[in-house]
Amino acid sequence: MENFDQVISRIGTNSIKWDEIKTMYHEEDLLPLWIADMDFKAPTDVLQAFENLVQQGILGYSGPSSTLFQAIIDWQAVHHEWQIEQEDILFFTGVLAGMTTALQALSEPGDSILIFDPVYPPFASIVENNQRRLIRSSLIENETFSFDFTDLEHKIKTENVKILLLCNPHNPGGRVWSKQELHQLGKLCQKYQVIVFSDEIHQDLVFAPHQLTTFANAGDNFADFSLTFTSMTKTFNLAGIKNSFLVIKNPELRQKVATKQQKNFQQEINVFGYTGMEAAYRFGESWRKELLTYLQQNIQLAIDFFHAELPKITIMSPEGTYLLWLDFSAYDLTDEQLEQKMIHEAKVVLNSGLSYGPSGSQHMRLNVACPKATLLTGLKRIKKVFAN
Ligand SMILES: Cc1ncc(COP(=O)(O)O)c(C=O)c1O
């Protein structure tokens, strides 16, 4: 049995979550429940694989082994009923690095790129930093998120959208898009010849009975016009090894992206990335199952706490991920007031909702991937300030 209750100090490790916040906010004693990594030790088998590498002692240039390719292919087949081939796979030093390169390869400055609102903030930055036109389609927010297909079609048509960035499971809020929704989305994209970039980095953090459908699998020929970005770094808490892979079935699109990748000299990956990825996929499944159980308990704990103690805060129950979406609009605070109150009075760091797009105003994102004791401390601090 894994001990996810163990509190391990990350202070002084240069972690962005625990160390960088102090300089960001000039506050001591902040409890960070923000950026998406977990306060849990990675699976022992993965740590052992790193140790074996270090013991051997030579960390020269390395490439992906045939056994790594097989581990990826097997994992996707078993967990996502998705058949991929070795030649479909490109490695990158992270999903965002891969997305940026693919965006540069498959669009031109000035092209319209559509993202949903709210969504993981770097989606907007990637588009704007590369001088593409950012088009947002707001998600409908009720108890959970859903696509606004009328708005979506209108924007795709009138703005001449070239690429759509999809996040599945969705960050924030943890919506796992159903096969029907993805099918409808894909049909629209097919009709207007929009390429879909599907970020599925949270693909293995999904709670039963929900099931992830890979976008490329959601309809006939969807693989022809889509790219799938994923990694095991979120699932196994290895974000710092910066490693991901991109699956492109369409040879023409793949060639364009691979050429751009080589032009940018991005084709070589950290040896710890390859090693960690293979060990995680080969040996990590029992750890992952225990993790999902623990995360579900933490999610329930947070939901129950907010219902009982802070009913003015509405919480979206996630179908996947450990990233809860909280609605503070009943407090009638500006986004700045909300953030100030959370940081300087409650001394808890959550992600500001506004950074996810205009629809994120008066919301915050809470990361529950930490020992229960840590989570409870955070919730109690929030209660002290927001209960009145
Ligand atoms: C949806 C999503 N995509 C991408 C990333 C970042 O991935 P990487 O570190 O591989 O670039 C994150 C990290 O939080 C994420 O939530």
mmCIF file of C-alpha atoms and ligand atoms in Angstrom:
data_model
loop_
_atom_site.group_PDB
_atom_site.id
_atom_site.type_symbol
_atom_site.label_atom_id
_atom_site.label_comp_id
_atom_site.label_asym_id
_atom_site.label_seq_id
_atom_site.Cartn_x
_atom_site.Cartn_y
_atom_site.Cartn_z
ATOM 1 C CA MET A 1 0.000 0.000 0.000
ATOM 2 C CA GLU A 2 1.267 3.455 -0.898
ATOM 3 C CA ASN A 3 1.303 6.015 1.872
ATOM 4 C CA PHE A 4 -0.132 9.131 0.268
ATOM 5 C CA ASP A 5 -0.752 10.528 3.763
ATOM 6 C CA GLN A 6 2.971 11.024 4.270
ATOM 7 C CA VAL A 7 3.794 14.733 4.431
ATOM 8 C CA ILE A 8 7.116 15.343 2.652
ATOM 9 C CA SER A 9 8.542 18.847 2.831
ATOM 10 C CA ARG A 10 9.350 20.300 -0.583
ATOM 11 C CA ILE A 11 10.641 23.558 0.860
ATOM 12 C CA GLY A 12 14.128 24.350 -0.345
ATOM 13 C CA THR A 13 13.897 22.060 -3.408
ATOM 14 C CA ASN A 14 13.389 24.966 -5.854
ATOM 15 C CA SER A 15 9.890 23.729 -6.522
ATOM 16 C CA ILE A 16 7.760 26.354 -8.237
ATOM 17 C CA LYS A 17 4.764 25.303 -6.156
ATOM 18 C CA TRP A 18 6.425 25.679 -2.740
ATOM 19 C CA ASP A 19 9.480 27.911 -3.169
ATOM 20 C CA GLU A 20 8.777 30.380 -5.958
ATOM 21 C CA ILE A 21 5.554 31.608 -4.385
ATOM 22 C CA LYS A 22 7.458 33.250 -1.544
ATOM 23 C CA THR A 23 9.215 35.619 -3.919
ATOM 24 C CA MET A 24 6.061 36.061 -5.974
ATOM 25 C CA TYR A 25 3.946 37.186 -3.036
ATOM 26 C CA HIS A 26 6.455 38.287 -0.386
ATOM 27 C CA GLU A 27 4.649 36.237 2.228
ATOM 28 C CA GLU A 28 5.906 33.541 4.540
ATOM 29 C CA ASP A 29 3.809 30.573 5.662
ATOM 30 C CA LEU A 30 1.812 30.305 2.451
ATOM 31 C CA LEU A 31 0.101 26.992 1.793
ATOM 32 C CA PRO A 32 0.326 26.241 -1.937
ATOM 33 C CA LEU A 33 -2.638 24.395 -3.458
ATOM 34 C CA TRP A 34 -2.095 25.700 -6.966
ATOM 35 C CA ILE A 35 0.231 24.609 -9.824
ATOM 36 C CA ALA A 36 -0.558 21.119 -11.152
ATOM 37 C CA ASP A 37 1.927 18.797 -9.573
ATOM 38 C CA MET A 38 1.385 16.560 -6.570
ATOM 39 C CA ASP A 39 2.967 16.482 -3.115
ATOM 40 C CA PHE A 40 3.419 12.693 -3.335
ATOM 41 C CA LYS A 41 6.519 10.613 -3.932
ATOM 42 C CA ALA A 42 6.641 9.102 -7.436
ATOM 43 C CA PRO A 43 6.280 5.291 -7.737
ATOM 44 C CA THR A 44 9.206 3.389 -6.210
ATOM 45 C CA ASP A 45 9.854 1.501 -9.449
ATOM 46 C CA VAL A 46 10.314 4.763 -11.303
ATOM 47 C CA LEU A 47 12.668 6.108 -8.649
ATOM 48 C CA GLN A 48 14.560 2.815 -8.819
ATOM 49 C CA ALA A 49 14.954 3.161 -12.592
ATOM 50 C CA PHE A 50 16.491 6.619 -12.038
ATOM 51 C CA GLU A 51 18.786 5.170 -9.389
ATOM 52 C CA ASN A 52 19.947 2.417 -11.741
ATOM 53 C CA LEU A 53 20.784 5.048 -14.319
ATOM 54 C CA VAL A 54 22.751 7.102 -11.816
ATOM 55 C CA GLN A 55 24.529 4.029 -10.450
ATOM 56 C CA GLN A 56 25.790 3.142 -13.910
ATOM 57 C CA GLY A 57 27.133 6.666 -13.875
ATOM 58 C CA ILE A 58 27.286 7.719 -17.524
ATOM 59 C CA LEU A 59 24.505 10.065 -18.588
ATOM 60 C CA GLY A 60 25.378 10.539 -22.247
ATOM 61 C CA TYR A 61 23.115 11.410 -25.177
ATOM 62 C CA SER A 62 20.297 8.906 -25.342
ATOM 63 C CA GLY A 63 17.397 8.012 -27.576
ATOM 64 C CA PRO A 64 14.111 6.168 -27.083
ATOM 65 C CA SER A 65 14.477 2.387 -26.914
ATOM 66 C CA SER A 66 12.241 -0.063 -28.762
ATOM 67 C CA THR A 67 10.976 -1.203 -25.350
ATOM 68 C CA LEU A 68 9.882 2.361 -24.558
ATOM 69 C CA PHE A 69 7.933 2.573 -27.809
ATOM 70 C CA GLN A 70 6.311 -0.754 -26.986
ATOM 71 C CA ALA A 71 5.434 0.406 -23.460
ATOM 72 C CA ILE A 72 3.678 3.471 -24.894
ATOM 73 C CA ILE A 73 1.868 1.483 -27.590
ATOM 74 C CA ASP A 74 0.722 -1.141 -25.062
ATOM 75 C CA TRP A 75 -0.447 1.471 -22.538
ATOM 76 C CA GLN A 76 -2.522 3.362 -25.089
ATOM 77 C CA ALA A 77 -4.068 0.127 -26.403
ATOM 78 C CA VAL A 78 -4.934 -1.241 -22.956
ATOM 79 C CA HIS A 79 -6.051 1.975 -21.265
ATOM 80 C CA HIS A 80 -7.557 3.936 -24.126
ATOM 81 C CA GLU A 81 -8.367 1.349 -26.806
ATOM 82 C CA TRP A 82 -6.182 3.409 -29.064
ATOM 83 C CA GLN A 83 -3.956 1.701 -31.618
ATOM 84 C CA ILE A 84 -0.829 3.648 -32.458
ATOM 85 C CA GLU A 85 2.404 2.752 -34.232
ATOM 86 C CA GLN A 86 5.972 3.641 -33.442
ATOM 87 C CA GLU A 87 6.229 5.855 -36.515
ATOM 88 C CA ASP A 88 3.296 8.002 -35.275
ATOM 89 C CA ILE A 89 5.232 9.150 -32.198
ATOM 90 C CA LEU A 90 7.388 12.267 -31.740
ATOM 91 C CA PHE A 91 8.994 13.004 -28.368
ATOM 92 C CA PHE A 92 9.179 16.491 -26.893
ATOM 93 C CA THR A 93 10.392 18.091 -23.695
ATOM 94 C CA GLY A 94 6.815 18.654 -22.614
ATOM 95 C CA VAL A 95 3.344 19.055 -24.055
ATOM 96 C CA LEU A 96 3.692 22.822 -24.333
ATOM 97 C CA ALA A 97 6.960 22.562 -26.270
ATOM 98 C CA GLY A 98 5.284 20.132 -28.660
ATOM 99 C CA MET A 99 2.187 22.296 -29.068
ATOM 100 C CA THR A 100 4.240 25.379 -29.798
ATOM 101 C CA THR A 101 6.271 23.618 -32.469
ATOM 102 C CA ALA A 102 3.168 22.077 -34.033
ATOM 103 C CA LEU A 103 1.427 25.451 -34.062
ATOM 104 C CA GLN A 104 4.408 26.995 -35.820
ATOM 105 C CA ALA A 105 4.523 24.124 -38.308
ATOM 106 C CA LEU A 106 0.827 24.048 -39.188
ATOM 107 C CA SER A 107 -0.232 27.699 -39.148
ATOM 108 C CA GLU A 108 1.038 31.144 -40.125
ATOM 109 C CA PRO A 109 1.164 34.410 -38.166
ATOM 110 C CA GLY A 110 -2.275 36.004 -38.301
ATOM 111 C CA ASP A 111 -4.137 32.669 -38.547
ATOM 112 C CA SER A 112 -7.083 32.208 -36.181
ATOM 113 C CA ILE A 113 -6.647 29.649 -33.415
ATOM 114 C CA LEU A 114 -9.619 28.771 -31.209
ATOM 115 C CA ILE A 115 -9.443 27.896 -27.526
ATOM 116 C CA PHE A 116 -12.205 27.333 -25.006
ATOM 117 C CA ASP A 117 -12.808 29.706 -22.150
ATOM 118 C CA PRO A 118 -11.835 29.001 -19.411
ATOM 119 C CA VAL A 119 -8.850 26.804 -20.182
ATOM 120 C CA TYR A 120 -5.274 26.121 -19.055
ATOM 121 C CA PRO A 121 -3.617 29.582 -19.424
ATOM 122 C CA PRO A 122 -0.603 28.652 -21.627
ATOM 123 C CA PHE A 123 -2.992 27.827 -24.487
ATOM 124 C CA ALA A 124 -3.616 31.563 -24.905
ATOM 125 C CA SER A 125 0.069 32.421 -24.458
ATOM 126 C CA ILE A 126 1.193 29.944 -27.113
ATOM 127 C CA VAL A 127 -1.203 31.495 -29.605
ATOM 128 C CA GLU A 128 -0.392 35.113 -28.775
ATOM 129 C CA ASN A 129 3.369 34.633 -28.397
ATOM 130 C CA ASN A 130 3.387 33.253 -31.921
ATOM 131 C CA GLN A 131 1.402 36.166 -33.379
ATOM 132 C CA ARG A 132 -1.656 34.076 -34.195
ATOM 133 C CA ARG A 133 -5.178 35.453 -33.616
ATOM 134 C CA LEU A 134 -6.725 34.193 -30.400
ATOM 135 C CA ILE A 135 -10.411 33.267 -30.662
ATOM 136 C CA ARG A 136 -12.223 32.106 -27.540
ATOM 137 C CA SER A 137 -15.429 30.126 -27.265
ATOM 138 C CA SER A 138 -16.911 30.206 -23.770
ATOM 139 C CA LEU A 139 -17.891 26.906 -22.243
ATOM 140 C CA ILE A 140 -21.366 26.709 -20.746
ATOM 141 C CA GLU A 141 -20.957 26.440 -16.985
ATOM 142 C CA ASN A 142 -23.742 24.778 -15.056
ATOM 143 C CA GLU A 143 -22.971 21.948 -12.679
ATOM 144 C CA THR A 144 -20.236 21.070 -15.119
ATOM 145 C CA PHE A 145 -18.866 22.441 -18.389
ATOM 146 C CA SER A 146 -20.300 21.774 -21.822
ATOM 147 C CA PHE A 147 -19.468 23.063 -25.304
ATOM 148 C CA ASP A 148 -21.575 25.842 -26.809
ATOM 149 C CA PHE A 149 -21.819 24.357 -30.287
ATOM 150 C CA THR A 150 -23.748 27.312 -31.720
ATOM 151 C CA ASP A 151 -21.077 29.781 -30.640
ATOM 152 C CA LEU A 152 -18.370 27.382 -31.732
ATOM 153 C CA GLU A 153 -19.679 26.948 -35.264
ATOM 154 C CA HIS A 154 -20.300 30.664 -35.612
ATOM 155 C CA LYS A 155 -16.721 31.480 -34.592
ATOM 156 C CA ILE A 156 -15.130 28.728 -36.676
ATOM 157 C CA LYS A 157 -17.016 30.002 -39.718
ATOM 158 C CA THR A 158 -16.758 33.752 -39.310
ATOM 159 C CA GLU A 159 -13.201 33.849 -37.959
ATOM 160 C CA ASN A 160 -11.917 31.253 -40.418
ATOM 161 C CA VAL A 161 -10.400 29.161 -37.631
ATOM 162 C CA LYS A 162 -7.452 27.018 -38.670
ATOM 163 C CA ILE A 163 -6.592 25.145 -35.466
ATOM 164 C CA LEU A 164 -8.641 24.325 -32.351
ATOM 165 C CA LEU A 165 -6.885 23.567 -29.056
ATOM 166 C CA LEU A 166 -8.821 20.998 -27.043
ATOM 167 C CA CYS A 167 -8.080 19.975 -23.463
ATOM 168 C CA ASN A 168 -9.363 16.505 -22.506
ATOM 169 C CA PRO A 169 -9.808 15.979 -19.597
ATOM 170 C CA HIS A 170 -10.469 19.670 -19.297
ATOM 171 C CA ASN A 171 -8.283 21.815 -17.096
ATOM 172 C CA PRO A 172 -9.743 23.478 -15.059
ATOM 173 C CA GLY A 173 -12.733 21.577 -13.695
ATOM 174 C CA GLY A 174 -11.851 18.045 -14.784
ATOM 175 C CA ARG A 175 -14.554 17.535 -17.403
ATOM 176 C CA VAL A 176 -13.939 14.304 -19.351
ATOM 177 C CA TRP A 177 -15.576 14.992 -22.689
ATOM 178 C CA SER A 178 -17.923 12.209 -23.783
ATOM 179 C CA LYS A 179 -17.518 10.371 -27.065
ATOM 180 C CA GLN A 180 -20.728 11.996 -28.354
ATOM 181 C CA GLU A 181 -19.504 15.502 -27.538
ATOM 182 C CA LEU A 182 -16.143 14.841 -29.157
ATOM 183 C CA HIS A 183 -17.868 13.364 -32.176
ATOM 184 C CA GLN A 184 -20.024 16.461 -32.605
ATOM 185 C CA LEU A 185 -16.976 18.689 -32.135
ATOM 186 C CA GLY A 186 -14.964 16.650 -34.619
ATOM 187 C CA LYS A 187 -17.716 16.737 -37.228
ATOM 188 C CA LEU A 188 -17.760 20.514 -37.051
ATOM 189 C CA CYS A 189 -13.975 20.669 -37.400
ATOM 190 C CA GLN A 190 -14.105 18.266 -40.324
ATOM 191 C CA LYS A 191 -16.759 20.369 -42.030
ATOM 192 C CA TYR A 192 -14.670 23.549 -41.794
ATOM 193 C CA GLN A 193 -11.251 21.860 -42.169
ATOM 194 C CA VAL A 194 -10.021 22.799 -38.720
ATOM 195 C CA ILE A 195 -7.040 20.879 -37.320
ATOM 196 C CA VAL A 196 -7.541 19.731 -33.712
ATOM 197 C CA PHE A 197 -4.705 19.752 -31.195
ATOM 198 C CA SER A 198 -5.909 17.497 -28.390
ATOM 199 C CA ASP A 199 -4.025 17.925 -25.118
ATOM 200 C CA GLU A 200 -4.621 14.684 -23.217
ATOM 201 C CA ILE A 201 -1.921 15.046 -20.586
ATOM 202 C CA HIS A 202 -4.474 14.216 -17.849
ATOM 203 C CA GLN A 203 -5.727 11.131 -19.751
ATOM 204 C CA ASP A 204 -4.875 8.641 -17.003
ATOM 205 C CA LEU A 205 -6.425 10.617 -14.158
ATOM 206 C CA VAL A 206 -10.065 9.771 -14.861
ATOM 207 C CA PHE A 207 -12.554 8.462 -12.284
ATOM 208 C CA ALA A 208 -14.940 5.590 -13.038
ATOM 209 C CA PRO A 209 -17.553 5.433 -14.449
ATOM 210 C CA HIS A 210 -16.138 8.192 -16.671
ATOM 211 C CA GLN A 211 -13.888 7.086 -19.475
ATOM 212 C CA LEU A 212 -11.534 9.042 -21.605
ATOM 213 C CA THR A 213 -12.115 8.929 -25.335
ATOM 214 C CA THR A 214 -9.079 9.949 -27.309
ATOM 215 C CA PHE A 215 -10.245 12.598 -29.763
ATOM 216 C CA ALA A 216 -8.564 10.750 -32.636
ATOM 217 C CA ASN A 217 -10.786 7.764 -31.773
ATOM 218 C CA ALA A 218 -14.071 9.639 -31.478
ATOM 219 C CA GLY A 219 -15.110 9.400 -35.116
ATOM 220 C CA ASP A 220 -14.176 8.035 -38.523
ATOM 221 C CA ASN A 221 -11.015 9.621 -39.864
ATOM 222 C CA PHE A 222 -10.634 11.986 -36.881
ATOM 223 C CA ALA A 223 -6.991 10.879 -36.703
ATOM 224 C CA ASP A 224 -6.468 12.440 -40.148
ATOM 225 C CA PHE A 225 -6.934 15.968 -38.885
ATOM 226 C CA SER A 226 -5.845 15.758 -35.267
ATOM 227 C CA LEU A 227 -2.691 15.695 -33.164
ATOM 228 C CA THR A 228 -2.661 14.123 -29.692
ATOM 229 C CA PHE A 229 -0.302 15.488 -27.055
ATOM 230 C CA THR A 230 0.222 13.478 -23.918
ATOM 231 C CA SER A 231 2.655 12.334 -21.279
ATOM 232 C CA MET A 232 2.810 10.277 -18.106
ATOM 233 C CA THR A 233 4.286 13.176 -16.134
ATOM 234 C CA LYS A 234 0.986 14.336 -14.586
ATOM 235 C CA THR A 235 -0.173 10.839 -13.724
ATOM 236 C CA PHE A 236 3.005 9.716 -12.008
ATOM 237 C CA ASN A 237 4.082 13.096 -10.615
ATOM 238 C CA LEU A 238 7.157 13.464 -12.781
ATOM 239 C CA ALA A 239 6.477 16.921 -14.250
ATOM 240 C CA GLY A 240 10.033 18.082 -13.575
ATOM 241 C CA ILE A 241 11.568 15.529 -15.941
ATOM 242 C CA LYS A 242 9.957 17.437 -18.834
ATOM 243 C CA ASN A 243 9.036 14.693 -21.233
ATOM 244 C CA SER A 244 6.039 14.082 -23.456
ATOM 245 C CA PHE A 245 5.059 12.586 -26.761
ATOM 246 C CA LEU A 246 2.967 13.682 -29.662
ATOM 247 C CA VAL A 247 1.005 11.240 -31.798
ATOM 248 C CA ILE A 248 0.270 12.216 -35.401
ATOM 249 C CA LYS A 249 -1.243 9.576 -37.654
ATOM 250 C CA ASN A 250 -1.456 11.756 -40.755
ATOM 251 C CA PRO A 251 1.992 11.434 -42.426
ATOM 252 C CA GLU A 252 1.786 14.836 -44.109
ATOM 253 C CA LEU A 253 1.043 16.687 -40.867
ATOM 254 C CA ARG A 254 3.639 14.587 -39.019
ATOM 255 C CA GLN A 255 6.332 15.415 -41.554
ATOM 256 C CA LYS A 256 5.661 19.139 -41.228
ATOM 257 C CA VAL A 257 5.857 19.004 -37.430
ATOM 258 C CA ALA A 258 8.960 16.784 -37.445
ATOM 259 C CA THR A 259 10.716 19.166 -39.829
ATOM 260 C CA LYS A 260 9.927 22.130 -37.609
ATOM 261 C CA GLN A 261 11.072 20.185 -34.563
ATOM 262 C CA GLN A 262 14.420 19.524 -36.205
ATOM 263 C CA LYS A 263 14.774 23.127 -37.339
ATOM 264 C CA ASN A 264 14.305 24.172 -33.720
ATOM 265 C CA PHE A 265 16.679 21.417 -32.620
ATOM 266 C CA GLN A 266 14.124 19.975 -30.207
ATOM 267 C CA GLN A 267 14.383 16.301 -31.117
ATOM 268 C CA GLU A 268 16.652 15.283 -28.267
ATOM 269 C CA ILE A 269 15.133 14.548 -24.888
ATOM 270 C CA ASN A 270 16.561 14.269 -21.402
ATOM 271 C CA VAL A 271 17.640 10.706 -20.602
ATOM 272 C CA PHE A 272 15.651 10.821 -17.323
ATOM 273 C CA GLY A 273 12.573 11.570 -19.415
ATOM 274 C CA TYR A 274 12.846 8.372 -21.445
ATOM 275 C CA THR A 275 13.778 6.299 -18.397
ATOM 276 C CA GLY A 276 10.949 7.640 -16.238
ATOM 277 C CA MET A 277 8.391 7.245 -18.993
ATOM 278 C CA GLU A 278 9.197 3.604 -19.636
ATOM 279 C CA ALA A 279 9.328 2.657 -15.947
ATOM 280 C CA ALA A 280 6.063 4.459 -15.223
ATOM 281 C CA TYR A 281 4.194 2.773 -18.056
ATOM 282 C CA ARG A 282 5.660 -0.646 -17.314
ATOM 283 C CA PHE A 283 5.453 -0.732 -13.544
ATOM 284 C CA GLY A 284 3.245 2.148 -12.381
ATOM 285 C CA GLU A 285 -0.280 0.779 -12.749
ATOM 286 C CA SER A 286 -0.895 -0.390 -9.184
ATOM 287 C CA TRP A 287 0.456 2.957 -7.870
ATOM 288 C CA ARG A 288 -1.857 4.813 -10.259
ATOM 289 C CA LYS A 289 -4.900 2.862 -9.072
ATOM 290 C CA GLU A 290 -4.150 3.673 -5.453
ATOM 291 C CA LEU A 291 -3.541 7.289 -6.389
ATOM 292 C CA LEU A 292 -6.961 7.547 -8.064
ATOM 293 C CA THR A 293 -8.634 6.216 -4.921
ATOM 294 C CA TYR A 294 -6.760 8.722 -2.762
ATOM 295 C CA LEU A 295 -7.555 11.619 -5.089
ATOM 296 C CA GLN A 296 -11.238 10.714 -5.076
ATOM 297 C CA GLN A 297 -11.230 10.753 -1.280
ATOM 298 C CA ASN A 298 -9.599 14.192 -1.279
ATOM 299 C CA ILE A 299 -12.065 15.483 -3.833
ATOM 300 C CA GLN A 300 -14.966 14.222 -1.729
ATOM 301 C CA LEU A 301 -13.414 15.706 1.384
ATOM 302 C CA ALA A 302 -13.172 19.119 -0.301
ATOM 303 C CA ILE A 303 -16.701 18.933 -1.717
ATOM 304 C CA ASP A 304 -18.174 17.942 1.659
ATOM 305 C CA PHE A 305 -16.183 20.673 3.400
ATOM 306 C CA PHE A 306 -17.389 23.402 1.058
ATOM 307 C CA HIS A 307 -20.990 22.192 1.236
ATOM 308 C CA ALA A 308 -20.984 22.113 5.024
ATOM 309 C CA GLU A 309 -18.771 25.069 5.919
ATOM 310 C CA LEU A 310 -18.661 27.388 2.921
ATOM 311 C CA PRO A 311 -21.891 26.924 0.972
ATOM 312 C CA LYS A 312 -21.437 30.269 -0.822
ATOM 313 C CA ILE A 313 -18.566 28.734 -2.765
ATOM 314 C CA THR A 314 -19.846 26.497 -5.554
ATOM 315 C CA ILE A 315 -17.602 23.624 -6.505
ATOM 316 C CA MET A 316 -17.563 21.675 -9.762
ATOM 317 C CA SER A 317 -17.281 17.950 -9.203
ATOM 318 C CA PRO A 318 -14.484 16.692 -11.464
ATOM 319 C CA GLU A 319 -14.711 13.589 -13.656
ATOM 320 C CA GLY A 320 -10.929 13.501 -13.944
ATOM 321 C CA THR A 321 -7.818 15.429 -12.764
ATOM 322 C CA TYR A 322 -7.193 16.755 -9.261
ATOM 323 C CA LEU A 323 -8.023 20.341 -10.199
ATOM 324 C CA LEU A 324 -11.268 21.664 -8.710
ATOM 325 C CA TRP A 325 -13.025 24.725 -10.072
ATOM 326 C CA LEU A 326 -14.477 26.972 -7.394
ATOM 327 C CA ASP A 327 -17.018 29.715 -8.010
ATOM 328 C CA PHE A 328 -16.728 32.651 -5.585
ATOM 329 C CA SER A 329 -19.162 34.946 -7.403
ATOM 330 C CA ALA A 330 -21.574 34.958 -4.434
ATOM 331 C CA TYR A 331 -19.006 37.081 -2.534
ATOM 332 C CA ASP A 332 -19.178 39.908 -5.046
ATOM 333 C CA LEU A 333 -15.437 40.592 -4.880
ATOM 334 C CA THR A 334 -13.279 41.765 -7.745
ATOM 335 C CA ASP A 335 -10.706 39.255 -8.966
ATOM 336 C CA GLU A 336 -7.970 41.276 -7.353
ATOM 337 C CA GLN A 337 -9.787 41.444 -4.020
ATOM 338 C CA LEU A 338 -10.400 37.713 -4.162
ATOM 339 C CA GLU A 339 -6.761 36.934 -4.821
ATOM 340 C CA GLN A 340 -5.526 39.365 -2.155
ATOM 341 C CA LYS A 341 -7.875 37.853 0.401
ATOM 342 C CA MET A 342 -6.798 34.311 -0.442
ATOM 343 C CA ILE A 343 -3.069 35.056 -0.383
ATOM 344 C CA HIS A 344 -2.676 37.678 2.316
ATOM 345 C CA GLU A 345 -5.522 36.769 4.685
ATOM 346 C CA ALA A 346 -6.095 33.024 4.240
ATOM 347 C CA LYS A 347 -2.455 32.490 3.225
ATOM 348 C CA VAL A 348 -3.453 29.841 0.748
ATOM 349 C CA VAL A 349 -2.317 29.929 -2.872
ATOM 350 C CA LEU A 350 -4.902 28.898 -5.467
ATOM 351 C CA ASN A 351 -4.752 29.713 -9.168
ATOM 352 C CA SER A 352 -6.678 32.846 -10.034
ATOM 353 C CA GLY A 353 -9.631 31.966 -12.274
ATOM 354 C CA LEU A 354 -9.189 35.020 -14.470
ATOM 355 C CA SER A 355 -5.881 33.660 -15.766
ATOM 356 C CA TYR A 356 -7.921 30.898 -17.471
ATOM 357 C CA GLY A 357 -9.832 33.442 -19.553
ATOM 358 C CA PRO A 358 -12.592 36.034 -19.053
ATOM 359 C CA SER A 359 -15.119 33.349 -18.017
ATOM 360 C CA GLY A 360 -12.828 32.462 -15.126
ATOM 361 C CA SER A 361 -13.549 35.751 -13.390
ATOM 362 C CA GLN A 362 -14.519 35.271 -9.717
ATOM 363 C CA HIS A 363 -13.328 31.684 -9.787
ATOM 364 C CA MET A 364 -10.276 29.944 -8.410
ATOM 365 C CA ARG A 365 -8.654 26.572 -9.077
ATOM 366 C CA LEU A 366 -7.797 24.268 -6.197
ATOM 367 C CA ASN A 367 -5.274 21.416 -6.475
ATOM 368 C CA VAL A 368 -6.170 18.602 -4.046
ATOM 369 C CA ALA A 369 -3.189 16.332 -4.862
ATOM 370 C CA CYS A 370 -1.569 16.516 -1.465
ATOM 371 C CA PRO A 371 -1.804 14.598 1.823
ATOM 372 C CA LYS A 372 -5.220 14.935 3.479
ATOM 373 C CA ALA A 373 -3.693 16.775 6.433
ATOM 374 C CA THR A 374 -2.293 19.453 4.095
ATOM 375 C CA LEU A 375 -5.597 19.775 2.266
ATOM 376 C CA LEU A 376 -7.536 20.111 5.504
ATOM 377 C CA THR A 377 -5.193 22.813 6.763
ATOM 378 C CA GLY A 378 -5.793 24.731 3.545
ATOM 379 C CA LEU A 379 -9.561 24.314 3.698
ATOM 380 C CA LYS A 380 -9.665 25.494 7.307
ATOM 381 C CA ARG A 381 -7.607 28.563 6.445
ATOM 382 C CA ILE A 382 -10.016 29.393 3.620
ATOM 383 C CA LYS A 383 -12.970 28.920 5.974
ATOM 384 C CA LYS A 384 -11.530 31.311 8.542
ATOM 385 C CA VAL A 385 -11.518 34.130 6.004
ATOM 386 C CA PHE A 386 -14.478 33.312 3.790
ATOM 387 C CA ALA A 387 -17.012 32.009 6.302
ATOM 388 C CA ASN A 388 -18.041 35.532 7.266
HETATM 389 C C1 LIG B 1 -3.662 20.654 -19.734
HETATM 390 C C2 LIG B 1 -2.188 20.776 -19.540
HETATM 391 N N1 LIG B 1 -1.375 20.745 -20.605
HETATM 392 C C3 LIG B 1 -0.036 20.850 -20.475
HETATM 393 C C4 LIG B 1 0.546 21.017 -19.245
HETATM 394 C C5 LIG B 1 2.029 21.177 -19.149
HETATM 395 O O1 LIG B 1 2.658 20.079 -19.679
HETATM 396 P P1 LIG B 1 4.222 20.045 -19.899
HETATM 397 O O2 LIG B 1 4.883 20.290 -18.595
HETATM 398 O O3 LIG B 1 4.452 18.655 -20.423
HETATM 399 O O4 LIG B 1 4.549 21.083 -20.915
HETATM 400 C C6 LIG B 1 -0.267 21.061 -18.099
HETATM 401 C C7 LIG B 1 0.325 21.267 -16.768
HETATM 402 O O5 LIG B 1 -0.329 21.618 -15.838
HETATM 403 C C8 LIG B 1 -1.654 20.922 -18.259
HETATM 404 O O6 LIG B 1 -2.495 20.928 -17.194
#
